[in-house]
Coordinates of C-alpha atoms in Angstrom, one line a residue:
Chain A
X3 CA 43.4 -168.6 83.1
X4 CA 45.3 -166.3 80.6
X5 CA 45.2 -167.8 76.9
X6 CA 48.4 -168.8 75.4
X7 CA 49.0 -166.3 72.6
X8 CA 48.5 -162.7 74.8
X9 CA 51.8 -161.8 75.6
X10 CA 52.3 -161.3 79.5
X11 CA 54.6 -159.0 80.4
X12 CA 56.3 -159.6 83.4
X13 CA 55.8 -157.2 86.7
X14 CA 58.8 -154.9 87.1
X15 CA 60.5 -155.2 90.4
X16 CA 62.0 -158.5 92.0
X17 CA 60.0 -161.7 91.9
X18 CA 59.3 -163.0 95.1
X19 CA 56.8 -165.9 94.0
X20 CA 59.8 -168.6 95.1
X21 CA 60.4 -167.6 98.4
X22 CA 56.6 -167.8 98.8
X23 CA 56.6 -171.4 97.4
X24 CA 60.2 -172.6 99.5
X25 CA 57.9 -171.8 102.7
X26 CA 55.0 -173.4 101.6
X27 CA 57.2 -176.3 101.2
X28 CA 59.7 -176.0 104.3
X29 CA 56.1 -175.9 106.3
X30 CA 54.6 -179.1 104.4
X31 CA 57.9 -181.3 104.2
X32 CA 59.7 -181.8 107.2
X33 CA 58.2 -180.4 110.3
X34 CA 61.3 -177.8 110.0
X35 CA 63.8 -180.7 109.5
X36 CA 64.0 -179.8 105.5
X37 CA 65.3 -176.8 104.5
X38 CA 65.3 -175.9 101.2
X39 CA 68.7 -175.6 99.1
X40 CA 70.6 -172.0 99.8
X41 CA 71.2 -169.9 96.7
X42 CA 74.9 -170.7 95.2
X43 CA 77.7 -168.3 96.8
X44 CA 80.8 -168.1 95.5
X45 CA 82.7 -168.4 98.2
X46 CA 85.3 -166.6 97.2
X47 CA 88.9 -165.1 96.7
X48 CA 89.0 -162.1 94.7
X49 CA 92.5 -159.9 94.3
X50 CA 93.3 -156.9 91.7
X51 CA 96.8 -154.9 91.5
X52 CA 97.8 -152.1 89.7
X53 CA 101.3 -152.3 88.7
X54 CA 103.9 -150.8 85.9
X55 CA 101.2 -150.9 82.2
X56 CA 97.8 -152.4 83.4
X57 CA 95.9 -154.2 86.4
X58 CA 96.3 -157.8 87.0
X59 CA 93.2 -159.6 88.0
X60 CA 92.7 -162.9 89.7
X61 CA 90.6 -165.5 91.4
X62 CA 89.8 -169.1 92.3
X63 CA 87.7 -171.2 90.8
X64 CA 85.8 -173.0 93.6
X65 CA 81.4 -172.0 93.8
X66 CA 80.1 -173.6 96.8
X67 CA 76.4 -174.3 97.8
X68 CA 76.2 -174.7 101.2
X69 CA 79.0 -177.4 102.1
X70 CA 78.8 -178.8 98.7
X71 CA 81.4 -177.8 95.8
X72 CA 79.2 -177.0 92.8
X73 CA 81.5 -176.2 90.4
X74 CA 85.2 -176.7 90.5
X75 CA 86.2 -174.4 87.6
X76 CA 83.8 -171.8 87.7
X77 CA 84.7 -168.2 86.2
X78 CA 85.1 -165.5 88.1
X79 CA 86.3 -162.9 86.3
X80 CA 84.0 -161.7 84.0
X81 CA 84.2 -159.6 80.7
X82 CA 82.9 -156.1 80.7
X83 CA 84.6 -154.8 77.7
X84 CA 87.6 -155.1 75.7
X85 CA 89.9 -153.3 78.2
X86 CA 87.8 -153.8 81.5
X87 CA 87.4 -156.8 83.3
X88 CA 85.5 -157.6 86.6
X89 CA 85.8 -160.2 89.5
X90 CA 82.9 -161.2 91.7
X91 CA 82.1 -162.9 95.0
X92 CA 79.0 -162.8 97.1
X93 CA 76.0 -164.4 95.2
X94 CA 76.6 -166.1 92.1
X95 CA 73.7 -165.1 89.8
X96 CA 74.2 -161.8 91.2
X97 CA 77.6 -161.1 90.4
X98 CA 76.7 -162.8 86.5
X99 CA 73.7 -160.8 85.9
X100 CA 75.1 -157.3 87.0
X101 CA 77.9 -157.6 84.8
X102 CA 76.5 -159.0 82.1
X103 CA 73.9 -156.5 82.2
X104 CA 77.0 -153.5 82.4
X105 CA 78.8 -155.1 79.6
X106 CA 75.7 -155.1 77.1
X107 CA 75.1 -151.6 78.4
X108 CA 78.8 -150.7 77.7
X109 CA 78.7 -152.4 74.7
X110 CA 75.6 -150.2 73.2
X111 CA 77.5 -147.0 74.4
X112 CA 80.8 -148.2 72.0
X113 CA 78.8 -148.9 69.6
X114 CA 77.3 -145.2 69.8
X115 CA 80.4 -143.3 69.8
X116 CA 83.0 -145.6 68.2
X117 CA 85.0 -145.6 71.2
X118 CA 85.9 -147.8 74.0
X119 CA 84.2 -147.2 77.1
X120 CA 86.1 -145.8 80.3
X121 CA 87.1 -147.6 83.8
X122 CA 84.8 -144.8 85.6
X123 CA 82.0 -145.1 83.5
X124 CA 81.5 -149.1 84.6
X125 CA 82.0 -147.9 88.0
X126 CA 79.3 -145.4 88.0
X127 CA 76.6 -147.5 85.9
X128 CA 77.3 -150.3 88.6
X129 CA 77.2 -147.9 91.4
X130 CA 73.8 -146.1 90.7
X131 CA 71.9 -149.7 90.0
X132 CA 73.6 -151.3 93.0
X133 CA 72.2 -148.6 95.1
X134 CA 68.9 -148.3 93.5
X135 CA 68.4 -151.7 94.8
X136 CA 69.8 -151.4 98.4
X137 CA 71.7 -154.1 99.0
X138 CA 69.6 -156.4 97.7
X139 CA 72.0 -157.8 94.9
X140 CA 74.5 -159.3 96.8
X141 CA 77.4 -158.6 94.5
X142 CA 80.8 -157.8 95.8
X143 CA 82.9 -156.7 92.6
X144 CA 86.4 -155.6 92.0
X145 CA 86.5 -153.8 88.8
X146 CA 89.9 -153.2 87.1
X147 CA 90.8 -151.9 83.5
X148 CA 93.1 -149.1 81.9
X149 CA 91.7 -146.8 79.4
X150 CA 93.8 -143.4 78.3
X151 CA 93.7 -142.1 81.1
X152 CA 95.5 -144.6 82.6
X153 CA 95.3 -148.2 84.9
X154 CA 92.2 -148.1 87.4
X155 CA 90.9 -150.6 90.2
X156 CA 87.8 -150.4 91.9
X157 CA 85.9 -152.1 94.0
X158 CA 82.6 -151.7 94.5
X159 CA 80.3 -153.2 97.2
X160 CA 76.5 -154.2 97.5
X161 CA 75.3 -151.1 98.9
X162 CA 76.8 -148.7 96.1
X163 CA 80.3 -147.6 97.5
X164 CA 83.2 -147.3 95.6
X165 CA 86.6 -147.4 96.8
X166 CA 89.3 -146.9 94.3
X167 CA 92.9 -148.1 95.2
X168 CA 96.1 -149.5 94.2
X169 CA 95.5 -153.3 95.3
X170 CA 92.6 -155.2 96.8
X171 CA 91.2 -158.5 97.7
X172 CA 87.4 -159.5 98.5
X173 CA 85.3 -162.5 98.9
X174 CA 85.7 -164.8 101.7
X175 CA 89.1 -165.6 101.8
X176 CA 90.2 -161.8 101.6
X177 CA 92.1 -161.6 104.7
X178 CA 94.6 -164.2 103.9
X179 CA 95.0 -162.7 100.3
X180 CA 95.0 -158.8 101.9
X181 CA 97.7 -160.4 104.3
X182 CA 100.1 -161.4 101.1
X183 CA 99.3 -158.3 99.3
X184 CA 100.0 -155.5 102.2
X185 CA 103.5 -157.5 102.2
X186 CA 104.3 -157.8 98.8
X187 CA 102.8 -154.8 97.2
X188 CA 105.3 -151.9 95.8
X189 CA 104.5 -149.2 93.5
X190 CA 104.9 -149.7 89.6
X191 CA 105.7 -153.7 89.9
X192 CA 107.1 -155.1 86.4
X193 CA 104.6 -157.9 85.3
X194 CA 106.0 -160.7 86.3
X195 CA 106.4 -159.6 90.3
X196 CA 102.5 -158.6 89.9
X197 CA 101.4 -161.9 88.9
X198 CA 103.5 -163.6 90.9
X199 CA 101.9 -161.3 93.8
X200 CA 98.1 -162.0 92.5
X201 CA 98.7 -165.7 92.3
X202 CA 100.5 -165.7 95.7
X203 CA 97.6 -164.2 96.9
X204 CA 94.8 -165.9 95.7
X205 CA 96.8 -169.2 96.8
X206 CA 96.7 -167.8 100.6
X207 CA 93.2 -167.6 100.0
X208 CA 93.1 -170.9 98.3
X209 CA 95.0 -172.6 101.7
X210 CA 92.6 -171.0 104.6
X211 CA 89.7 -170.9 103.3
X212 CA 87.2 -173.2 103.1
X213 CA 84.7 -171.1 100.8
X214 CA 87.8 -170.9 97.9
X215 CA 89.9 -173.9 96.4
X216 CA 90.9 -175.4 92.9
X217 CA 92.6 -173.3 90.6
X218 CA 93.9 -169.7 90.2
X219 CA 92.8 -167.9 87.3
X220 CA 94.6 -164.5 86.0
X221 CA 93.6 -161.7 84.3
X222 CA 96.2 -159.3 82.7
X223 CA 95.1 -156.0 80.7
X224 CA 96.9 -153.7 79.0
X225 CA 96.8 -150.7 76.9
X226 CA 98.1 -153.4 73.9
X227 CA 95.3 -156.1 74.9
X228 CA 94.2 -158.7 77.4
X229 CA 96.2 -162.0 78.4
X230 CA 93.1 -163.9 80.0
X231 CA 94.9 -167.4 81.8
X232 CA 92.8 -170.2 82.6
X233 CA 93.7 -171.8 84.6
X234 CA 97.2 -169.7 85.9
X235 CA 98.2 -172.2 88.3
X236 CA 96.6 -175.6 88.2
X237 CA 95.1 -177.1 92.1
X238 CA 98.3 -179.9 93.4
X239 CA 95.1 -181.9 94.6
X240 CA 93.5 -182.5 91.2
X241 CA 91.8 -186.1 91.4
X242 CA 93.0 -188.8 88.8
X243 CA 90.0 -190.2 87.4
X244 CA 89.4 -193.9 87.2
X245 CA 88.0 -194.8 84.6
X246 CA 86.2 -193.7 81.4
X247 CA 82.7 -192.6 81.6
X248 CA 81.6 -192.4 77.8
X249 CA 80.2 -195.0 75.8
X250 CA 80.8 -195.1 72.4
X251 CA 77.3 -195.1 70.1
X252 CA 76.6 -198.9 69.5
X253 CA 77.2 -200.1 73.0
X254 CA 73.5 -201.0 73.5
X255 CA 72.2 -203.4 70.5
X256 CA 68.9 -202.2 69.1
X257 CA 67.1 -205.5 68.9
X258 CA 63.8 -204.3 67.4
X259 CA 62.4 -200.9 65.4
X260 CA 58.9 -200.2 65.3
X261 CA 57.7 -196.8 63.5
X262 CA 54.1 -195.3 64.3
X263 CA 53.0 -192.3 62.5
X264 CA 50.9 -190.3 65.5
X265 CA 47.7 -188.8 63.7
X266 CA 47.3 -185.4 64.0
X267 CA 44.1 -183.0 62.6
X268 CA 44.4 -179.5 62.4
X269 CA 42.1 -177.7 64.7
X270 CA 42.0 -174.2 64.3
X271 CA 44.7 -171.7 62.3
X272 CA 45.0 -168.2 62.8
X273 CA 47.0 -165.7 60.8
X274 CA 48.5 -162.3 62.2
X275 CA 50.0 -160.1 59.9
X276 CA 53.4 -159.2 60.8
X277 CA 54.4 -155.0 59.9
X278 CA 57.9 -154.9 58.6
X279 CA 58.5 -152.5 56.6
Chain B
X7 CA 72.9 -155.0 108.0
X8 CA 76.5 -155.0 107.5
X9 CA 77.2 -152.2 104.7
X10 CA 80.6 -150.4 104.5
X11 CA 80.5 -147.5 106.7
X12 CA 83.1 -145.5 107.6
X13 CA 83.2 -145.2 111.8
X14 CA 85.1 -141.9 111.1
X15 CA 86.4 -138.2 112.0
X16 CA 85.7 -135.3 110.4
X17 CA 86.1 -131.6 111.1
X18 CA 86.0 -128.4 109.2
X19 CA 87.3 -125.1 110.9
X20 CA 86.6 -121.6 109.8
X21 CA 89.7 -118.9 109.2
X22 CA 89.3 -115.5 107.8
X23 CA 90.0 -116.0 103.5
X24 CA 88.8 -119.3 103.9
X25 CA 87.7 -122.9 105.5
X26 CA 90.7 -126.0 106.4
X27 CA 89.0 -129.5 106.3
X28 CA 90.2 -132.4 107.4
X29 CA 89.5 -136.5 108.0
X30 CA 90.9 -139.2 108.6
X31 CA 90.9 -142.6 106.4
X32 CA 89.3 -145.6 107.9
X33 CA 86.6 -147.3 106.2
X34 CA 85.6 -150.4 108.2
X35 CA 83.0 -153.4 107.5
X36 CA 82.7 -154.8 110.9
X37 CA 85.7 -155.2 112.3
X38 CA 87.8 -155.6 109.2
X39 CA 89.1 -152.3 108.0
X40 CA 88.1 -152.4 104.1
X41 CA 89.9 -149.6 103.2
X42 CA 92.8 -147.9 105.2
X43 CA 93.3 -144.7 102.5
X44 CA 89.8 -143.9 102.1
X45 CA 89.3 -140.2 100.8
X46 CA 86.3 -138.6 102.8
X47 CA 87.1 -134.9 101.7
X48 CA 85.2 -135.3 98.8
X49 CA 85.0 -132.3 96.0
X50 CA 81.5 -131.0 95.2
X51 CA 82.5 -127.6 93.2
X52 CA 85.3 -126.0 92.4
X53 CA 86.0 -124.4 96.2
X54 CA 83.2 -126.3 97.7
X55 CA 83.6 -129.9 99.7
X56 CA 82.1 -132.1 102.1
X57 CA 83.5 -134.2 104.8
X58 CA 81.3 -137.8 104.9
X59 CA 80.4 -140.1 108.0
X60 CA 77.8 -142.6 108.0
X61 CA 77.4 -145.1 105.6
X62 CA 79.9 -145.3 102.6
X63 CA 77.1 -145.8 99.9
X64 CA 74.6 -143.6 101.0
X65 CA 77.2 -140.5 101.2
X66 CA 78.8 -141.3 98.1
X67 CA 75.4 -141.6 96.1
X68 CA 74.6 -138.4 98.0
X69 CA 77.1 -136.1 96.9
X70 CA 77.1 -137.1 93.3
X71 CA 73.5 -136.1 93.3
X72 CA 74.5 -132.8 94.7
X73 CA 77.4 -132.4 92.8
X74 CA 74.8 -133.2 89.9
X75 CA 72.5 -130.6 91.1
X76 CA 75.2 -127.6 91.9
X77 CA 76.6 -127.9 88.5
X78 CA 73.5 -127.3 86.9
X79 CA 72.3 -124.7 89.4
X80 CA 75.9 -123.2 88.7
X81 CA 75.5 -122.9 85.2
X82 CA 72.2 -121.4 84.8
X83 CA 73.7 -118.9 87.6
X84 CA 76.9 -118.0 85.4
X85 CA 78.7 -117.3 88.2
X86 CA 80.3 -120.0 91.3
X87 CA 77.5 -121.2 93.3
X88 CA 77.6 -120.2 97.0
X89 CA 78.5 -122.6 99.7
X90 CA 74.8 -122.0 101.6
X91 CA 73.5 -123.4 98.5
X92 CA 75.5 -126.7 98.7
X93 CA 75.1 -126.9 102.5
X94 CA 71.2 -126.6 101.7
X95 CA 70.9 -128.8 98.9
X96 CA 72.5 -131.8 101.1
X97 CA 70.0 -130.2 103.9
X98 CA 66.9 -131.0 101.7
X99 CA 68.0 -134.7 100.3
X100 CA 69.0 -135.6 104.0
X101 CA 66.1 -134.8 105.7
X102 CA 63.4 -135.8 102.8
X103 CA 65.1 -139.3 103.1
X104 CA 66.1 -139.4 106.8
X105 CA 64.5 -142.5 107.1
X106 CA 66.3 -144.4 104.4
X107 CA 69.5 -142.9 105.1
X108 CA 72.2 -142.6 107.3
X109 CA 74.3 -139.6 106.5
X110 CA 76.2 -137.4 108.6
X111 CA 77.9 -134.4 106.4
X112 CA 80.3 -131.4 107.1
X113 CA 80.0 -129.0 104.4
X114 CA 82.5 -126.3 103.7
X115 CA 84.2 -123.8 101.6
X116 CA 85.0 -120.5 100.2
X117 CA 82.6 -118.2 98.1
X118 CA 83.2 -114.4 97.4
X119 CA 79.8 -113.1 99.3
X120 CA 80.7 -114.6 102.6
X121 CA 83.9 -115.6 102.5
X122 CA 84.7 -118.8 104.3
X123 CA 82.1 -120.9 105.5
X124 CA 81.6 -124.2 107.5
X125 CA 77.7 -126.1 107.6
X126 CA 77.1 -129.1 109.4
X127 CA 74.0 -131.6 108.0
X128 CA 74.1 -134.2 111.1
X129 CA 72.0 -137.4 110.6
X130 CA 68.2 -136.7 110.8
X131 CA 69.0 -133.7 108.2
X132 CA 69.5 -130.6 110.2
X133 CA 71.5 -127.7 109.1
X134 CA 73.6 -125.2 110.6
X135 CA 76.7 -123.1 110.2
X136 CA 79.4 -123.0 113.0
X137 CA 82.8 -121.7 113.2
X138 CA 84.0 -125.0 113.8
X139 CA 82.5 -128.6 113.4
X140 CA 83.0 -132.4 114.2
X141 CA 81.9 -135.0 113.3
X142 CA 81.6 -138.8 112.9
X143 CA 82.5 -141.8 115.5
X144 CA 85.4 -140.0 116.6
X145 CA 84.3 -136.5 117.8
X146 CA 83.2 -137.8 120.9
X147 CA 86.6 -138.2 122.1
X148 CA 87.4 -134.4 121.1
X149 CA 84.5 -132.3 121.9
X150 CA 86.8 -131.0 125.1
X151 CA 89.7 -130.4 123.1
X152 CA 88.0 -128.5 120.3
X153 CA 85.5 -126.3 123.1
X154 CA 88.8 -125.5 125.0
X155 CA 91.4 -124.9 122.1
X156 CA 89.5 -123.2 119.5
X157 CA 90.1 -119.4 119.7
X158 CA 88.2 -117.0 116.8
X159 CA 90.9 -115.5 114.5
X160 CA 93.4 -118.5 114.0
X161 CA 95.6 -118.1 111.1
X162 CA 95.0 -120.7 108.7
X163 CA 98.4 -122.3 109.6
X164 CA 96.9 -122.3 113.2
X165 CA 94.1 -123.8 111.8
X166 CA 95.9 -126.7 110.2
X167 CA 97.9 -127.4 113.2
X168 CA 94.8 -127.2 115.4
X169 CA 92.9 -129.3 112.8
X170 CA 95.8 -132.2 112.7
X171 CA 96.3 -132.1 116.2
X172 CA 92.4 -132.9 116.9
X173 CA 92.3 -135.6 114.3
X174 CA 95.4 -137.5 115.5
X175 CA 93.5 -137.4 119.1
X176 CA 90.2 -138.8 117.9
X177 CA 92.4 -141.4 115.9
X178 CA 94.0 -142.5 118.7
X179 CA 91.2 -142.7 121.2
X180 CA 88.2 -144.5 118.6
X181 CA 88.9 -147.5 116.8
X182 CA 87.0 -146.9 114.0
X183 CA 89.0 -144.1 113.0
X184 CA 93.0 -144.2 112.3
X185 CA 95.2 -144.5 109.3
X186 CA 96.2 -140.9 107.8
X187 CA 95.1 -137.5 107.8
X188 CA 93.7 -135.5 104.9
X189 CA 93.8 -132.0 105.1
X190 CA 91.9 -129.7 102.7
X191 CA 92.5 -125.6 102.9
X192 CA 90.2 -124.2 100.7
X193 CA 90.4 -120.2 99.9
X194 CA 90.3 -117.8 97.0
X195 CA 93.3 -118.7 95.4
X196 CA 91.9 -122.2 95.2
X197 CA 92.1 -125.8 96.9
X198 CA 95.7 -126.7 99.1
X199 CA 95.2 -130.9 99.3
X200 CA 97.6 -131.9 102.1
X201 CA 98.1 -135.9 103.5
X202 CA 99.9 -136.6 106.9
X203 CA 101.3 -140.3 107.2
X204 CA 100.7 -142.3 110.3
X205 CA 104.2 -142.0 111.2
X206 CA 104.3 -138.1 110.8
X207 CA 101.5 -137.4 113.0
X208 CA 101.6 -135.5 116.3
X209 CA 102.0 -137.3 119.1
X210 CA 100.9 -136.8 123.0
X211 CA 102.2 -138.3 125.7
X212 CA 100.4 -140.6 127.8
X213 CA 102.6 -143.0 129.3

């Protein structure tokens, strides 16, 4: 039994204590009837297109677990830096750690040498973990920003391969977004066609898949800036709600207030000098 | 499991002044083709490349590491490295990890000591130089063509043509090849990057 003030550092490599516990529990529970929960996928449909000055980004905003929808307006484009931004689909938590982890990373490395980072440099940090760990992060990203050398989109898969290309779509509803994009796409769109295009899209996606629904967000970067819009196109099947669910304070009367002071001795007190100088 | 990996073809031919490479651009995750401009002809020195089959990441994470290494090796050297060097470099990471990795690699190019130069590093991490080489899902389908049509002293615009020509057979036959064809002459004067679209190939008729 460890005392409370050592520090315990954790073991380095992936903690696999749940997975030990969810079979202890599948076996005592239900015979093999209960199965515990599945970890949150997104689900997803994931597009990126270069066109004229930047990349245009977008996605839905439906995260499944299992048959359930866990969160209707869920993010999926997340920020790397100021002029790189990144999708994800494939495993929630995945996809959130990795690029937060690349964007503090990035962050340090401006912070360094006073300049913003590059498209290729997020590419390759994501690239060299993802295969260090073989598959086993389950993040499908599409990766698109412009630094001076130009507008880039990548995307990068679980196992470490990167594919760079003018347009792309990933998650599960990629093939009905690929389908819109192979017959829309031109070279050097102005913005408007290429948002039009994303959202278009990640609509298709929206319509035949199951795993993606509710909104379309967008995602426009620039060598001026970043237009991030949430939501780009509202769902037509938003619910109405019925009724209020807040109370205001002073709904339940407080008939009677009793105050006990909860005697407490000091036990023990120990002092550790802290170095800063 | 179900990684990208490109079912591919890829061939390197040797001409006298130098090496032509060439591969088609198919990358496929099951049956869905993930990406249908993949570039497999991918630069490891200035005059040296590699052709990749196999799996997508384990190539790509392969090559930067040899790129990695080359560069350094070509530094300390002061002069340009030679291709037997890259060609063994790939040789020692393939095998060491054979068991982790599935990489098949053709590498070629030009140095001054031996002039052109093709290597193949087939899966399991064997190494050898031919005159010419195939590989990937789709040189099954051209062995016979390549044994029967490959003469020593081609020209290097015989050696396109022948290269092209074997390509746009294997693409036609396998599925997990297709799209276009990237060509690759490498010589002294340099690298010659070519790209034939689908509808530009050659065609043969059958039926």
């Amino acid at each position: 039994m460890a005392l409370s003030n050592v520090l315990e550092l954790p073991a380095s490599g992936f903690n696999f204590e749940n997975s030990a516990r969810n079979a202890v529990l599948e076996d005592v529970l239900g015979d093999g009837k209960t199965k515990t929960p599945k970890p949150m996928k997104t689900g997803t449909t994931i597009a990126g297109v270069v066109y004229k000055d930047g990349v245009v980004l977008g996605a839905d905003t439906r995260a499944t677990s299992s048959e359930v929808v866990a969160d209707k307006m869920c993010a999926k484009i997340h920020y790397i830096a100021p002029n790189i931004y990144c999708c994800g689909a494939g495993t929630a938590a995945d996809t959130e750690k990795t690029t937060d982890l690349l964007s503090s990373n990035l962050t340090i490395f401006s912070m360094n040498s006073s300049r913003n980072p590059r498209v290729i440099m997020a590419v390759s940090i994501l690239q060299d973990m993802l295969f260090r760990y073989h598959g086993q992060i389950g993040a499908f990203l599409i990766l698109g920003g412009v630094d001076f050398t130009g507008s880039h989109l990548y995307s990068v898969g679980p196992y470490g391969s990167v594919n760079e290309v003018p347009y792309l779509a990933m998650g599960s509803g990629d093939h009905a977004a690929m389908g819109i994009l192979e017959d829309g796409f031109k070279p050097r769109l102005e913005l408007d066609e290429a948002k039009t295009l994303v959202c278009s899209a990640i609509h298709a996606g929206i319509m035949s898949d199951l795993g993606s629904g509710s909104n379309v967000d967008l995602c426009v970067i620039t060598r001026q800036g970043v237009d991030y819009i949430r939501p780009y196109q509202e769902s037509e099947f938003k619910d109405q709600r019925q009724g209020r669910y807040k109370y205001k304070p002073g709904t339940t009367p407080i008939l009677r207030e009793n105050v006990e002071p909860v005697e407490v001795e000091v036990m023990q007190e120990t002092v550790q000098k802290m170095d800063t100088a | 499991p179900p990684h990208w990996s490109p079912g591919t073809t890829i061939m390197a031919v040797e001409f006298d002044g130098g090496v032509v490479m060439g591969a088609d651009s198919r990358t496929t995750t099951g049956a869905y083709i993930a990406n249908r401009v993949t570039d497999k002809l991918t630069p490891i020195h200035e005059r040296i490349f590699c052709c990749r089959s196999g799996s997508a990441a384990d190539t790509q994470a392969i090559a930067d590491s040899v790129t990695y290494q080359l560069g350094f090796h070509s530094i300390e050297l002061d002069e340009p490295p030679q291709v037997q060097t890259a060609a063994n470099l790939f040789k020692e990471m393939c095998y060491r990890y054979r068991e982790e990795l599935m990489a098949g690699i053709i590498v070629a190019g030009w140095d001054k000591r031996r002039g052109g130069q093709v290597y193949t590093v087939p899966v399991g991490g064997m190494m050898t130089r031919q005159p010419v080489s195939v590989g990937g899902s789709g040189s099954t389908y051209i062995y016979g063509y390549v044994d029967s049509n490959y003469r020593t002293g081609m020209s290097r615009e015989e050696c396109l043509q022948f290269t092209a020509k074997a390509l746009s057979l294997a693409m036609e036959r396998d599925g997990s090849s297709g799209g276009v064809v990237r060509l690759a002459v490498i010589s002294e004067q340099g690298v010659d990057r070519q790209v034939i679209l689908g509808n530009q190939l050659p065609r043969f008729s059958a039926a």
